[in-house]
PDB file of C-alpha atoms in Angstrom:
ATOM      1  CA  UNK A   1      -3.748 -17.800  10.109  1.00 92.00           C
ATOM      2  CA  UNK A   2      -3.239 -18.121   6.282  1.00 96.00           C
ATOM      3  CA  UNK A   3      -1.895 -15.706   4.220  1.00 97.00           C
ATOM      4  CA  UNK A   4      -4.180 -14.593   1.399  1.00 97.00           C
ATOM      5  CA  UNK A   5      -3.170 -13.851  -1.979  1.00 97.00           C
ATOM      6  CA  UNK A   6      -6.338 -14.420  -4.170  1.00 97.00           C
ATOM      7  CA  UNK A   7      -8.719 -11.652  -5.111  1.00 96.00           C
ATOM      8  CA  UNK A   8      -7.273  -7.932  -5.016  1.00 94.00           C
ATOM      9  CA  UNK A   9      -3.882  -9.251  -2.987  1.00 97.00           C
ATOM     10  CA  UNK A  10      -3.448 -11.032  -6.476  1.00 97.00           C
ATOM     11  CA  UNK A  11      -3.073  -7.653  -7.970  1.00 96.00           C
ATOM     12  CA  UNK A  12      -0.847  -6.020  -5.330  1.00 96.00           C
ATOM     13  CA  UNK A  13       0.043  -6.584  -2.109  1.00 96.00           C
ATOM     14  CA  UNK A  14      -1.622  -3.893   0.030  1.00 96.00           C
ATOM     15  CA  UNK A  15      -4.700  -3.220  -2.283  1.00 96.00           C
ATOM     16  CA  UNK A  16      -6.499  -1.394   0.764  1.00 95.00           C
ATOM     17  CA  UNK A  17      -3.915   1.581   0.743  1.00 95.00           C
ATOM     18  CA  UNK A  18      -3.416   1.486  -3.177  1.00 95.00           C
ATOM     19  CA  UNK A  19      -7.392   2.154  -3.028  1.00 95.00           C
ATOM     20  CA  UNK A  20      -7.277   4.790   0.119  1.00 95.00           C
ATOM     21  CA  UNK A  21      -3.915   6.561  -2.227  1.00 95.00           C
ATOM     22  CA  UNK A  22      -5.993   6.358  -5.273  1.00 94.00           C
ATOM     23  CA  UNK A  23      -9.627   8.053  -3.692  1.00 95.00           C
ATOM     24  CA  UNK A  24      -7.477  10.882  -1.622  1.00 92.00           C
ATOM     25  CA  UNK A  25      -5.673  11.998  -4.693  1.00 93.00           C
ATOM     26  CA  UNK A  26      -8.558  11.246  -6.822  1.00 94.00           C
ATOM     27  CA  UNK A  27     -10.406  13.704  -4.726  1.00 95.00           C
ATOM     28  CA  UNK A  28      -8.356  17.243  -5.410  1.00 95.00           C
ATOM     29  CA  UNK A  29      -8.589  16.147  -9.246  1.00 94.00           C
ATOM     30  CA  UNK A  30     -12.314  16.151  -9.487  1.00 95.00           C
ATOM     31  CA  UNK A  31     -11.954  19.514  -7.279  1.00 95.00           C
ATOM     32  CA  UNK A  32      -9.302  20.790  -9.789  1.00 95.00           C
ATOM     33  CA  UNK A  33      -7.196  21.963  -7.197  1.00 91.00           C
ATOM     34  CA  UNK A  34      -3.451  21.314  -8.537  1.00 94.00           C
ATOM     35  CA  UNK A  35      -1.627  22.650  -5.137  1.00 95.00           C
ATOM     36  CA  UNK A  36      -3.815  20.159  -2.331  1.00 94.00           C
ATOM     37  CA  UNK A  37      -3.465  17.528  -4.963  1.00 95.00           C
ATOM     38  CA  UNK A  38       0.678  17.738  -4.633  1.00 96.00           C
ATOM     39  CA  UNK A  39      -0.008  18.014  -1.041  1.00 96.00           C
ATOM     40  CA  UNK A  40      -2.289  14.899  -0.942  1.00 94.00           C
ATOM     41  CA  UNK A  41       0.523  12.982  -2.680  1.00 95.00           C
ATOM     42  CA  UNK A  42       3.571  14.017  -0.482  1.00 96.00           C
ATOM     43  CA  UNK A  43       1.861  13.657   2.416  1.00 95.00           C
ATOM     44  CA  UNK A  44      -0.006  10.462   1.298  1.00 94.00           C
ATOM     45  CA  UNK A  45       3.404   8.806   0.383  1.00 94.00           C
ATOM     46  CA  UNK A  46       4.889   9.388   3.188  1.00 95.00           C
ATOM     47  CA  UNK A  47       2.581   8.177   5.376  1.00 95.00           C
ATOM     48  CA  UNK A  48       2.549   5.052   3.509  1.00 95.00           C
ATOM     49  CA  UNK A  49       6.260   4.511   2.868  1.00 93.00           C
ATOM     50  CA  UNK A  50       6.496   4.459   6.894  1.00 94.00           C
ATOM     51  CA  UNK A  51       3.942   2.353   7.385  1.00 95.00           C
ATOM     52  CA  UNK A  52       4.125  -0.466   4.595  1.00 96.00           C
ATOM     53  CA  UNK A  53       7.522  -1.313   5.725  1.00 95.00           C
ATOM     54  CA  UNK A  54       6.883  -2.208   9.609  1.00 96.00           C
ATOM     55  CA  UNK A  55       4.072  -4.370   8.321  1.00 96.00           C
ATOM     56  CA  UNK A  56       5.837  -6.088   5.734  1.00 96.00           C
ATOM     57  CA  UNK A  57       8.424  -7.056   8.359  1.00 98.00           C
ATOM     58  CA  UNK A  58       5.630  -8.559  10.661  1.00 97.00           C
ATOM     59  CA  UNK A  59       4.577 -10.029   7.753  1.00 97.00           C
ATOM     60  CA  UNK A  60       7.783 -11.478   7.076  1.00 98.00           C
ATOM     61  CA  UNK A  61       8.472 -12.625  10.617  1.00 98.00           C
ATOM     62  CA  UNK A  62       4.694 -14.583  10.732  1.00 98.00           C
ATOM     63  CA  UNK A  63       4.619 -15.964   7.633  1.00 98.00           C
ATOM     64  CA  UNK A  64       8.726 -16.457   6.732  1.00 97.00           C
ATOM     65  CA  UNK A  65       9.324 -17.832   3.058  1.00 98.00           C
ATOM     66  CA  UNK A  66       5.605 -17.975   2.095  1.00 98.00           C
ATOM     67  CA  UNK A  67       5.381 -14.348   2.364  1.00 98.00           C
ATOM     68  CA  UNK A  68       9.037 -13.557   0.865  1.00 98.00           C
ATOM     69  CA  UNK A  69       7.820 -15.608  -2.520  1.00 98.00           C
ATOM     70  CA  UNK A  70       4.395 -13.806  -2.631  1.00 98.00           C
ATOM     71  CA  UNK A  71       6.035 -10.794  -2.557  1.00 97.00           C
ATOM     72  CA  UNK A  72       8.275 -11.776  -5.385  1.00 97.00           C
ATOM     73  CA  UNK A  73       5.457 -12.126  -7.462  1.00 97.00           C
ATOM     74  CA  UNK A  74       3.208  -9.236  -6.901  1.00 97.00           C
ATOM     75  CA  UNK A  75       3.910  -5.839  -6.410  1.00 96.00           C
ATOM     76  CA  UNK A  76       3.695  -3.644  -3.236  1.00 94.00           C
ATOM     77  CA  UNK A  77       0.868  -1.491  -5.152  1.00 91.00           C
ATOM     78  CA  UNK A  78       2.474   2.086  -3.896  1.00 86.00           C
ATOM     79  CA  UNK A  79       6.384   2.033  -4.362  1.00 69.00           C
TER      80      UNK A  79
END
């Protein structure tokens, strides 16, 4: 395995959920609907700041320093 860094993982580290975050809350602006799109974000975050953290770890654990310095340079994409 090699750990891959070009391309959108240049920009941020998980650019797959920054782009699923981005479309689901995009989605209740276009519909104007100010209440689902606070709901879309709370839940949205939370699923993601449970599930970023595990993978980093496995990341960590696979890929040891190489990862560690990648993520020193570019940013998780959803704090």
């Amino acid at each position: 395995h090699m750990l891959v860094t070009g391309g959108g993982y240049s920009l941020c580290r998980h650019p797959g959920y920054v782009g699923w975050f981005l479309w689901s809350v995009s989605t209740q602006v276009v519909l104007g609907n100010p209440i689902c799109f606070a709901a879309y974000v709370y839940v949205s975050w939370r699923f993601f700041a449970g599930r970023i953290p595990g993978e980093e770890d496995l990341l960590i654990d696979f890929f040891g320093e190489e990862y560690l310095a990648y993520a020193r340079r570019v940013p998780c994409g959803i704090p």
